[in-house]
Amino acid sequence: MTLQRLGKAARRLAGHFSRRDEDELDGSFLPHLMGSFARAADIMAQENRFLQDNDVSAAAALLPEKTATMEELTALVARARKHDVRVENLSPAFRQVQRRFTEIAAQNGELLQQALVTQEAVMKLLIESAVEANRHGYGRTGEVGSDTSCGSLSLNDRA
């Protein structure tokens, strides 16, 4: 057996014997859950600032981190529910973090909805503008006026 394979086997055995029962909640679970709520709230607060500034690209850049944090939080909340952890049994500091998360999440939902409405209005304006330009622009042969032989509409990224 090579030294590398022996090391892998030793690490696997050590992990097996040191791994605590996943069904039990240890003393670090609630602080970990509280930290996950705080991280998710911080990410959404940052996203909210970007959305308020209409910086959609910066808000979108947070999506991978936000997704990973929310997946972790979802798993931790499911584990807490499995063990019948109740909000009323948690510390006031924990409830404050959870309340902050809930408030920021509600604001985040509203801002994301507004961003969608704004995006829809901008797209409608761009399409109407393109159709109007196609109706009253130059014809295929360069003459001013409507070109009725051209029935298609195309959008490109040139301004």
Tab-separated table of N, CA and C in Angstrom:
chain	number	residue	atom	x	y	z
A	1	MET	N	0.855	-1.173	0.000
A	1	MET	CA	0.000	0.000	0.000
A	1	MET	C	0.899	1.233	0.000
A	2	THR	N	0.606	2.169	-0.886
A	2	THR	CA	1.430	3.376	-0.944
A	2	THR	C	1.099	4.289	0.216
A	3	LEU	N	2.027	5.191	0.492
A	3	LEU	CA	1.857	6.127	1.599
A	3	LEU	C	0.640	7.028	1.377
A	4	GLN	N	0.406	7.427	0.121
A	4	GLN	CA	-0.726	8.299	-0.196
A	4	GLN	C	-2.053	7.579	0.078
A	5	ARG	N	-2.145	6.320	-0.345
A	5	ARG	CA	-3.376	5.555	-0.110
A	5	ARG	C	-3.583	5.295	1.377
A	6	LEU	N	-2.491	5.079	2.094
A	6	LEU	CA	-2.573	4.869	3.528
A	6	LEU	C	-3.091	6.130	4.224
A	7	GLY	N	-2.580	7.289	3.770
A	7	GLY	CA	-3.041	8.562	4.334
A	7	GLY	C	-4.524	8.776	4.101
A	8	LYS	N	-5.003	8.453	2.904
A	8	LYS	CA	-6.433	8.593	2.604
A	8	LYS	C	-7.263	7.675	3.491
A	9	ALA	N	-6.799	6.445	3.674
A	9	ALA	CA	-7.526	5.492	4.506
A	9	ALA	C	-7.568	5.974	5.959
A	10	ALA	N	-6.448	6.515	6.437
A	10	ALA	CA	-6.389	7.009	7.817
A	10	ALA	C	-7.338	8.189	8.005
A	11	ARG	N	-7.351	9.103	7.037
A	11	ARG	CA	-8.258	10.257	7.134
A	11	ARG	C	-9.718	9.815	7.106
A	12	ARG	N	-10.008	8.826	6.271
A	12	ARG	CA	-11.379	8.335	6.173
A	12	ARG	C	-11.812	7.685	7.493
A	13	LEU	N	-10.928	6.874	8.079
A	13	LEU	CA	-11.241	6.233	9.360
A	13	LEU	C	-11.368	7.267	10.477
A	14	ALA	N	-10.470	8.237	10.499
A	14	ALA	CA	-10.521	9.275	11.526
A	14	ALA	C	-11.825	10.054	11.411
A	15	GLY	N	-12.211	10.357	10.198
A	15	GLY	CA	-13.473	11.063	9.979
A	15	GLY	C	-14.654	10.222	10.407
A	16	HIS	N	-14.562	8.916	10.165
A	16	HIS	CA	-15.657	8.025	10.524
A	16	HIS	C	-15.842	7.959	12.039
A	17	PHE	N	-14.736	7.850	12.756
A	17	PHE	CA	-14.838	7.710	14.208
A	17	PHE	C	-15.059	9.041	14.915
A	18	SER	N	-14.629	10.137	14.296
A	18	SER	CA	-14.801	11.423	14.966
A	18	SER	C	-16.090	12.115	14.574
A	19	ARG	N	-16.728	11.639	13.542
A	19	ARG	CA	-17.965	12.281	13.073
A	19	ARG	C	-19.059	12.104	14.115
A	20	ARG	N	-19.654	13.202	14.498
A	20	ARG	CA	-20.735	13.111	15.476
A	20	ARG	C	-22.041	12.787	14.752
A	21	ASP	N	-22.978	12.338	15.481
A	21	ASP	CA	-24.270	11.955	14.934
A	21	ASP	C	-24.952	13.185	14.349
A	22	GLU	N	-25.284	13.114	13.064
A	22	GLU	CA	-25.927	14.252	12.386
A	22	GLU	C	-27.327	14.523	12.925
A	23	ASP	N	-27.918	13.525	13.588
A	23	ASP	CA	-29.267	13.725	14.103
A	23	ASP	C	-29.296	14.507	15.404
A	24	GLU	N	-28.148	14.685	16.021
A	24	GLU	CA	-28.100	15.434	17.278
A	24	GLU	C	-27.688	16.876	17.017
A	25	LEU	N	-28.233	17.770	17.812
A	25	LEU	CA	-27.825	19.166	17.745
A	25	LEU	C	-26.768	19.390	18.816
A	26	ASP	N	-25.639	19.924	18.418
A	26	ASP	CA	-24.604	20.203	19.403
A	26	ASP	C	-24.624	21.680	19.772
A	27	GLY	N	-23.722	22.076	20.627
A	27	GLY	CA	-23.678	23.454	21.110
A	27	GLY	C	-23.346	24.477	20.046
A	28	SER	N	-22.777	24.036	18.923
A	28	SER	CA	-22.421	25.001	17.874
A	28	SER	C	-23.529	25.180	16.846
A	29	PHE	N	-24.588	24.383	16.941
A	29	PHE	CA	-25.633	24.455	15.908
A	29	PHE	C	-26.349	25.793	15.891
A	30	LEU	N	-26.854	26.224	17.030
A	30	LEU	CA	-27.623	27.477	17.055
A	30	LEU	C	-26.770	28.685	16.683
A	31	PRO	N	-25.522	28.803	17.162
A	31	PRO	CA	-24.688	29.914	16.682
A	31	PRO	C	-24.437	29.838	15.170
A	32	HIS	N	-24.300	28.606	14.658
A	32	HIS	CA	-24.108	28.436	13.209
A	32	HIS	C	-25.361	28.880	12.446
A	33	LEU	N	-26.524	28.499	12.963
A	33	LEU	CA	-27.791	28.905	12.345
A	33	LEU	C	-27.962	30.420	12.406
A	34	MET	N	-27.637	30.998	13.557
A	34	MET	CA	-27.737	32.450	13.720
A	34	MET	C	-26.783	33.163	12.761
A	35	GLY	N	-25.579	32.640	12.609
A	35	GLY	CA	-24.608	33.219	11.678
A	35	GLY	C	-25.076	33.123	10.239
A	36	SER	N	-25.732	32.033	9.908
A	36	SER	CA	-26.259	31.861	8.552
A	36	SER	C	-27.368	32.868	8.266
A	37	PHE	N	-28.252	33.093	9.251
A	37	PHE	CA	-29.284	34.125	9.102
A	37	PHE	C	-28.633	35.501	8.905
A	38	ALA	N	-27.603	35.792	9.688
A	38	ALA	CA	-26.933	37.097	9.606
A	38	ALA	C	-26.247	37.278	8.250
A	39	ARG	N	-25.552	36.229	7.756
A	39	ARG	CA	-24.879	36.322	6.445
A	39	ARG	C	-25.896	36.536	5.331
A	40	ALA	N	-26.989	35.802	5.380
A	40	ALA	CA	-28.031	35.950	4.351
A	40	ALA	C	-28.624	37.352	4.392
A	41	ALA	N	-28.858	37.872	5.587
A	41	ALA	CA	-29.397	39.233	5.723
A	41	ALA	C	-28.408	40.266	5.190
A	42	ASP	N	-27.126	40.071	5.481
A	42	ASP	CA	-26.105	41.003	4.993
A	42	ASP	C	-26.033	41.019	3.463
A	43	ILE	N	-26.093	39.840	2.867
A	43	ILE	CA	-26.049	39.756	1.399
A	43	ILE	C	-27.270	40.438	0.792
A	44	MET	N	-28.445	40.166	1.355
A	44	MET	CA	-29.665	40.796	0.828
A	44	MET	C	-29.654	42.302	1.051
A	45	ALA	N	-29.102	42.765	2.171
A	45	ALA	CA	-29.007	44.210	2.423
A	45	ALA	C	-28.117	44.859	1.368
A	46	GLN	N	-27.013	44.200	1.041
A	46	GLN	CA	-26.123	44.724	0.000
A	46	GLN	C	-26.839	44.711	-1.356
A	47	GLU	N	-27.544	43.638	-1.646
A	47	GLU	CA	-28.313	43.556	-2.893
A	47	GLU	C	-29.369	44.657	-2.937
A	48	ASN	N	-30.017	44.916	-1.812
A	48	ASN	CA	-31.030	45.970	-1.749
A	48	ASN	C	-30.423	47.334	-2.076
A	49	ARG	N	-29.228	47.603	-1.549
A	49	ARG	CA	-28.571	48.885	-1.862
A	49	ARG	C	-28.294	48.995	-3.360
A	50	PHE	N	-27.832	47.912	-3.958
A	50	PHE	CA	-27.579	47.928	-5.405
A	50	PHE	C	-28.878	48.137	-6.183
A	51	LEU	N	-29.932	47.476	-5.765
A	51	LEU	CA	-31.212	47.627	-6.455
A	51	LEU	C	-31.768	49.035	-6.293
A	52	GLN	N	-31.602	49.635	-5.115
A	52	GLN	CA	-32.053	51.003	-4.905
A	52	GLN	C	-31.272	51.976	-5.788
A	53	ASP	N	-30.009	51.651	-6.067
A	53	ASP	CA	-29.177	52.485	-6.939
A	53	ASP	C	-29.325	52.109	-8.411
A	54	ASN	N	-30.244	51.199	-8.704
A	54	ASN	CA	-30.472	50.693	-10.068
A	54	ASN	C	-29.216	50.076	-10.676
A	55	ASP	N	-28.376	49.470	-9.852
A	55	ASP	CA	-27.173	48.779	-10.314
A	55	ASP	C	-27.482	47.282	-10.360
A	56	VAL	N	-28.218	46.910	-11.403
A	56	VAL	CA	-28.692	45.541	-11.526
A	56	VAL	C	-27.531	44.569	-11.726
A	57	SER	N	-26.499	44.973	-12.447
A	57	SER	CA	-25.374	44.068	-12.679
A	57	SER	C	-24.636	43.753	-11.377
A	58	ALA	N	-24.486	44.726	-10.494
A	58	ALA	CA	-23.846	44.476	-9.195
A	58	ALA	C	-24.732	43.576	-8.338
A	59	ALA	N	-26.031	43.794	-8.401
A	59	ALA	CA	-26.964	42.937	-7.653
A	59	ALA	C	-26.904	41.508	-8.191
A	60	ALA	N	-26.840	41.364	-9.493
A	60	ALA	CA	-26.779	40.030	-10.105
A	60	ALA	C	-25.477	39.318	-9.748
A	61	ALA	N	-24.402	40.070	-9.559
A	61	ALA	CA	-23.117	39.468	-9.199
A	61	ALA	C	-23.167	38.799	-7.826
A	62	LEU	N	-24.103	39.198	-6.979
A	62	LEU	CA	-24.256	38.604	-5.652
A	62	LEU	C	-25.031	37.289	-5.678
A	63	LEU	N	-25.631	36.977	-6.812
A	63	LEU	CA	-26.517	35.818	-6.889
A	63	LEU	C	-25.860	34.495	-6.483
A	64	PRO	N	-24.644	34.173	-6.939
A	64	PRO	CA	-24.053	32.891	-6.511
A	64	PRO	C	-23.863	32.802	-4.994
A	65	GLU	N	-23.359	33.874	-4.397
A	65	GLU	CA	-23.157	33.885	-2.946
A	65	GLU	C	-24.498	33.825	-2.214
A	66	LYS	N	-25.473	34.561	-2.707
A	66	LYS	CA	-26.797	34.572	-2.088
A	66	LYS	C	-27.428	33.184	-2.183
A	67	THR	N	-27.320	32.549	-3.329
A	67	THR	CA	-27.893	31.221	-3.524
A	67	THR	C	-27.266	30.203	-2.581
A	68	ALA	N	-25.941	30.206	-2.495
A	68	ALA	CA	-25.250	29.258	-1.615
A	68	ALA	C	-25.630	29.483	-0.154
A	69	THR	N	-25.688	30.731	0.257
A	69	THR	CA	-26.039	31.051	1.643
A	69	THR	C	-27.477	30.655	1.942
A	70	MET	N	-28.375	30.904	1.011
A	70	MET	CA	-29.778	30.547	1.231
A	70	MET	C	-29.961	29.026	1.256
A	71	GLU	N	-29.194	28.298	0.454
A	71	GLU	CA	-29.271	26.837	0.489
A	71	GLU	C	-28.782	26.310	1.836
A	72	GLU	N	-27.685	26.881	2.342
A	72	GLU	CA	-27.176	26.493	3.656
A	72	GLU	C	-28.215	26.804	4.731
A	73	LEU	N	-28.783	27.989	4.667
A	73	LEU	CA	-29.781	28.400	5.652
A	73	LEU	C	-31.001	27.483	5.605
A	74	THR	N	-31.439	27.137	4.428
A	74	THR	CA	-32.590	26.243	4.271
A	74	THR	C	-32.320	24.894	4.919
A	75	ALA	N	-31.124	24.356	4.704
A	75	ALA	CA	-30.764	23.062	5.301
A	75	ALA	C	-30.712	23.164	6.828
A	76	LEU	N	-30.155	24.255	7.328
A	76	LEU	CA	-30.070	24.426	8.781
A	76	LEU	C	-31.451	24.605	9.412
A	77	VAL	N	-32.317	25.347	8.752
A	77	VAL	CA	-33.678	25.537	9.261
A	77	VAL	C	-34.425	24.207	9.252
A	78	ALA	N	-34.247	23.419	8.209
A	78	ALA	CA	-34.894	22.104	8.147
A	78	ALA	C	-34.405	21.220	9.293
A	79	ARG	N	-33.120	21.271	9.561
A	79	ARG	CA	-32.551	20.489	10.673
A	79	ARG	C	-33.119	20.976	12.009
A	80	ALA	N	-33.248	22.281	12.176
A	80	ALA	CA	-33.814	22.832	13.411
A	80	ALA	C	-35.269	22.398	13.574
A	81	ARG	N	-36.018	22.416	12.487
A	81	ARG	CA	-37.426	21.984	12.547
A	81	ARG	C	-37.525	20.505	12.901
A	82	LYS	N	-36.602	19.726	12.349
A	82	LYS	CA	-36.583	18.283	12.623
A	82	LYS	C	-36.413	18.035	14.119
A	83	HIS	N	-35.673	18.913	14.778
A	83	HIS	CA	-35.430	18.773	16.212
A	83	HIS	C	-36.371	19.640	17.044
A	84	ASP	N	-37.409	20.133	16.391
A	84	ASP	CA	-38.459	20.883	17.072
A	84	ASP	C	-37.930	22.127	17.801
A	85	VAL	N	-36.954	22.796	17.160
A	85	VAL	CA	-36.447	24.051	17.714
A	85	VAL	C	-37.493	25.125	17.442
A	86	ARG	N	-37.915	25.814	18.466
A	86	ARG	CA	-38.951	26.837	18.353
A	86	ARG	C	-38.360	28.217	18.583
A	87	VAL	N	-38.860	29.200	17.855
A	87	VAL	CA	-38.381	30.574	17.974
A	87	VAL	C	-38.540	31.084	19.393
A	88	GLU	N	-39.652	30.751	19.995
A	88	GLU	CA	-39.894	31.254	21.347
A	88	GLU	C	-38.899	30.708	22.372
A	89	ASN	N	-38.201	29.625	22.038
A	89	ASN	CA	-37.202	29.054	22.941
A	89	ASN	C	-35.792	29.605	22.694
A	90	LEU	N	-35.651	30.456	21.711
A	90	LEU	CA	-34.335	30.976	21.351
A	90	LEU	C	-34.050	32.286	22.085
A	91	SER	N	-32.794	32.645	22.098
A	91	SER	CA	-32.376	33.855	22.813
A	91	SER	C	-32.925	35.109	22.126
A	92	PRO	N	-33.036	36.200	22.872
A	92	PRO	CA	-33.474	37.463	22.265
A	92	PRO	C	-32.533	37.912	21.141
A	93	ALA	N	-31.238	37.658	21.271
A	93	ALA	CA	-30.285	38.032	20.211
A	93	ALA	C	-30.578	37.255	18.928
A	94	PHE	N	-30.896	35.971	19.079
A	94	PHE	CA	-31.232	35.153	17.918
A	94	PHE	C	-32.506	35.662	17.258
A	95	ARG	N	-33.510	35.951	18.071
A	95	ARG	CA	-34.780	36.460	17.520
A	95	ARG	C	-34.580	37.798	16.825
A	96	GLN	N	-33.664	38.617	17.324
A	96	GLN	CA	-33.377	39.906	16.683
A	96	GLN	C	-32.737	39.691	15.305
A	97	VAL	N	-31.800	38.750	15.217
A	97	VAL	CA	-31.169	38.444	13.926
A	97	VAL	C	-32.210	37.905	12.950
A	98	GLN	N	-33.074	37.039	13.442
A	98	GLN	CA	-34.109	36.478	12.573
A	98	GLN	C	-35.094	37.560	12.129
A	99	ARG	N	-35.449	38.470	13.017
A	99	ARG	CA	-36.356	39.574	12.673
A	99	ARG	C	-35.716	40.468	11.608
A	100	ARG	N	-34.418	40.770	11.773
A	100	ARG	CA	-33.698	41.579	10.775
A	100	ARG	C	-33.715	40.870	9.416
A	101	PHE	N	-33.459	39.568	9.434
A	101	PHE	CA	-33.491	38.783	8.199
A	101	PHE	C	-34.860	38.897	7.529
A	102	THR	N	-35.919	38.731	8.301
A	102	THR	CA	-37.286	38.788	7.760
A	102	THR	C	-37.596	40.151	7.164
A	103	GLU	N	-37.200	41.229	7.852
A	103	GLU	CA	-37.453	42.585	7.350
A	103	GLU	C	-36.680	42.847	6.061
A	104	ILE	N	-35.410	42.460	6.035
A	104	ILE	CA	-34.589	42.685	4.842
A	104	ILE	C	-35.089	41.818	3.694
A	105	ALA	N	-35.511	40.592	3.983
A	105	ALA	CA	-36.043	39.709	2.935
A	105	ALA	C	-37.312	40.294	2.328
A	106	ALA	N	-38.172	40.885	3.153
A	106	ALA	CA	-39.394	41.507	2.632
A	106	ALA	C	-39.045	42.685	1.726
A	107	GLN	N	-38.098	43.516	2.171
A	107	GLN	CA	-37.658	44.644	1.352
A	107	GLN	C	-37.014	44.143	0.061
A	108	ASN	N	-36.241	43.070	0.159
A	108	ASN	CA	-35.589	42.502	-1.010
A	108	ASN	C	-36.623	42.038	-2.029
A	109	GLY	N	-37.679	41.394	-1.551
A	109	GLY	CA	-38.739	40.948	-2.451
A	109	GLY	C	-39.405	42.104	-3.177
A	110	GLU	N	-39.654	43.184	-2.446
A	110	GLU	CA	-40.271	44.368	-3.055
A	110	GLU	C	-39.350	44.996	-4.097
A	111	LEU	N	-38.067	45.120	-3.764
A	111	LEU	CA	-37.113	45.741	-4.694
A	111	LEU	C	-36.901	44.876	-5.933
A	112	LEU	N	-36.871	43.561	-5.756
A	112	LEU	CA	-36.737	42.677	-6.918
A	112	LEU	C	-37.971	42.777	-7.810
A	113	GLN	N	-39.150	42.891	-7.198
A	113	GLN	CA	-40.382	43.053	-7.976
A	113	GLN	C	-40.363	44.371	-8.749
A	114	GLN	N	-39.921	45.446	-8.090
A	114	GLN	CA	-39.809	46.740	-8.769
A	114	GLN	C	-38.811	46.669	-9.918
A	115	ALA	N	-37.712	45.955	-9.723
A	115	ALA	CA	-36.707	45.814	-10.780
A	115	ALA	C	-37.290	45.088	-11.984
A	116	LEU	N	-38.129	44.084	-11.728
A	116	LEU	CA	-38.778	43.368	-12.833
A	116	LEU	C	-39.753	44.265	-13.579
A	117	VAL	N	-40.508	45.057	-12.846
A	117	VAL	CA	-41.455	45.988	-13.478
A	117	VAL	C	-40.690	47.015	-14.316
A	118	THR	N	-39.606	47.526	-13.764
A	118	THR	CA	-38.784	48.496	-14.494
A	118	THR	C	-38.197	47.872	-15.750
A	119	GLN	N	-37.681	46.641	-15.610
A	119	GLN	CA	-37.108	45.959	-16.774
A	119	GLN	C	-38.162	45.743	-17.857
A	120	GLU	N	-39.359	45.383	-17.451
A	120	GLU	CA	-40.442	45.182	-18.406
A	120	GLU	C	-40.781	46.493	-19.124
A	121	ALA	N	-40.822	47.603	-18.382
A	121	ALA	CA	-41.130	48.904	-18.988
A	121	ALA	C	-40.030	49.325	-19.958
A	122	VAL	N	-38.779	49.092	-19.595
A	122	VAL	CA	-37.660	49.446	-20.484
A	122	VAL	C	-37.711	48.610	-21.760
A	123	MET	N	-37.965	47.313	-21.619
A	123	MET	CA	-38.049	46.452	-22.797
A	123	MET	C	-39.203	46.883	-23.709
A	124	LYS	N	-40.329	47.236	-23.116
A	124	LYS	CA	-41.469	47.693	-23.908
A	124	LYS	C	-41.112	48.974	-24.668
A	125	LEU	N	-40.444	49.897	-23.991
A	125	LEU	CA	-40.019	51.145	-24.612
A	125	LEU	C	-39.045	50.887	-25.762
A	126	LEU	N	-38.091	49.978	-25.547
A	126	LEU	CA	-37.128	49.657	-26.602
A	126	LEU	C	-37.805	49.031	-27.817
A	127	ILE	N	-38.733	48.137	-27.562
A	127	ILE	CA	-39.436	47.484	-28.668
A	127	ILE	C	-40.297	48.479	-29.426
A	128	GLU	N	-41.034	49.322	-28.685
A	128	GLU	CA	-41.862	50.337	-29.347
A	128	GLU	C	-41.001	51.304	-30.148
A	129	SER	N	-39.863	51.672	-29.613
A	129	SER	CA	-38.953	52.577	-30.294
A	129	SER	C	-38.406	51.939	-31.574
A	130	ALA	N	-38.061	50.665	-31.492
A	130	ALA	CA	-37.544	49.966	-32.666
A	130	ALA	C	-38.607	49.837	-33.749
A	131	VAL	N	-39.830	49.549	-33.345
A	131	VAL	CA	-40.925	49.440	-34.311
A	131	VAL	C	-41.181	50.795	-34.961
A	132	GLU	N	-41.183	51.855	-34.144
A	132	GLU	CA	-41.413	53.208	-34.671
A	132	GLU	C	-40.294	53.609	-35.636
A	133	ALA	N	-39.057	53.316	-35.284
A	133	ALA	CA	-37.930	53.647	-36.164
A	133	ALA	C	-38.034	52.868	-37.458
A	134	ASN	N	-38.509	51.656	-37.397
A	134	ASN	CA	-38.663	50.835	-38.585
A	134	ASN	C	-39.765	51.397	-39.474
A	135	ARG	N	-40.797	51.976	-38.874
A	135	ARG	CA	-41.905	52.539	-39.637
A	135	ARG	C	-41.538	53.866	-40.303
A	136	HIS	N	-40.757	54.702	-39.624
A	136	HIS	CA	-40.503	56.049	-40.111
A	136	HIS	C	-39.037	56.314	-40.416
A	137	GLY	N	-38.288	55.297	-40.625
A	137	GLY	CA	-36.871	55.478	-40.915
A	137	GLY	C	-36.623	55.545	-42.402
A	138	TYR	N	-35.494	55.081	-42.778
A	138	TYR	CA	-35.124	55.038	-44.178
A	138	TYR	C	-35.484	53.676	-44.754
A	139	GLY	N	-35.854	53.651	-46.021
A	139	GLY	CA	-36.187	52.406	-46.694
A	139	GLY	C	-34.934	51.640	-47.070
A	140	ARG	N	-35.120	50.448	-47.630
A	140	ARG	CA	-33.977	49.614	-48.014
A	140	ARG	C	-33.102	50.278	-49.059
A	141	THR	N	-33.690	51.095	-49.875
A	141	THR	CA	-32.923	51.755	-50.934
A	141	THR	C	-32.396	53.111	-50.506
A	142	GLY	N	-32.642	53.512	-49.245
A	142	GLY	CA	-32.094	54.762	-48.737
A	142	GLY	C	-33.057	55.931	-48.758
A	143	GLU	N	-34.247	55.764	-49.313
A	143	GLU	CA	-35.197	56.866	-49.353
A	143	GLU	C	-35.853	57.053	-47.991
A	144	VAL	N	-36.254	58.282	-47.709
A	144	VAL	CA	-36.911	58.600	-46.456
A	144	VAL	C	-38.337	58.088	-46.530
A	145	GLY	N	-38.792	57.539	-45.413
A	145	GLY	CA	-40.177	57.086	-45.339
A	145	GLY	C	-40.253	55.634	-44.957
A	146	SER	N	-41.417	55.127	-45.017
A	146	SER	CA	-41.694	53.762	-44.587
A	146	SER	C	-41.293	52.774	-45.650
A	147	ASP	N	-40.716	51.694	-45.233
A	147	ASP	CA	-40.373	50.600	-46.140
A	147	ASP	C	-41.328	49.457	-45.841
A	148	THR	N	-42.353	49.350	-46.618
A	148	THR	CA	-43.383	48.347	-46.339
A	148	THR	C	-42.962	46.960	-46.790
A	149	SER	N	-41.895	46.847	-47.559
A	149	SER	CA	-41.484	45.522	-48.010
A	149	SER	C	-40.721	44.768	-46.923
A	150	CYS	N	-40.258	45.469	-45.926
A	150	CYS	CA	-39.510	44.854	-44.835
A	150	CYS	C	-40.466	44.526	-43.704
A	151	GLY	N	-40.779	43.262	-43.514
A	151	GLY	CA	-41.765	42.877	-42.506
A	151	GLY	C	-41.157	42.384	-41.216
A	152	SER	N	-39.849	42.365	-41.101
A	152	SER	CA	-39.257	41.822	-39.880
A	152	SER	C	-38.683	42.936	-39.021
A	153	LEU	N	-38.498	42.625	-37.787
A	153	LEU	CA	-37.942	43.562	-36.811
A	153	LEU	C	-36.765	42.871	-36.159
A	154	SER	N	-35.661	43.577	-36.073
A	154	SER	CA	-34.530	42.984	-35.363
A	154	SER	C	-33.977	43.990	-34.378
A	155	LEU	N	-33.550	43.463	-33.248
A	155	LEU	CA	-32.928	44.282	-32.215
A	155	LEU	C	-31.471	43.899	-32.137
A	156	ASN	N	-30.625	44.897	-31.973
A	156	ASN	CA	-29.210	44.583	-31.746
A	156	ASN	C	-28.715	45.433	-30.596
A	157	ASP	N	-27.444	45.254	-30.271
A	157	ASP	CA	-26.917	45.943	-29.097
A	157	ASP	C	-26.250	47.265	-29.420
A	158	ARG	N	-26.396	47.736	-30.645
A	158	ARG	CA	-25.828	49.049	-30.995
A	158	ARG	C	-26.787	50.150	-30.623
A	159	ALA	N	-26.244	51.211	-30.056
A	159	ALA	CA	-27.094	52.330	-29.652
A	159	ALA	C	-27.204	53.339	-30.777
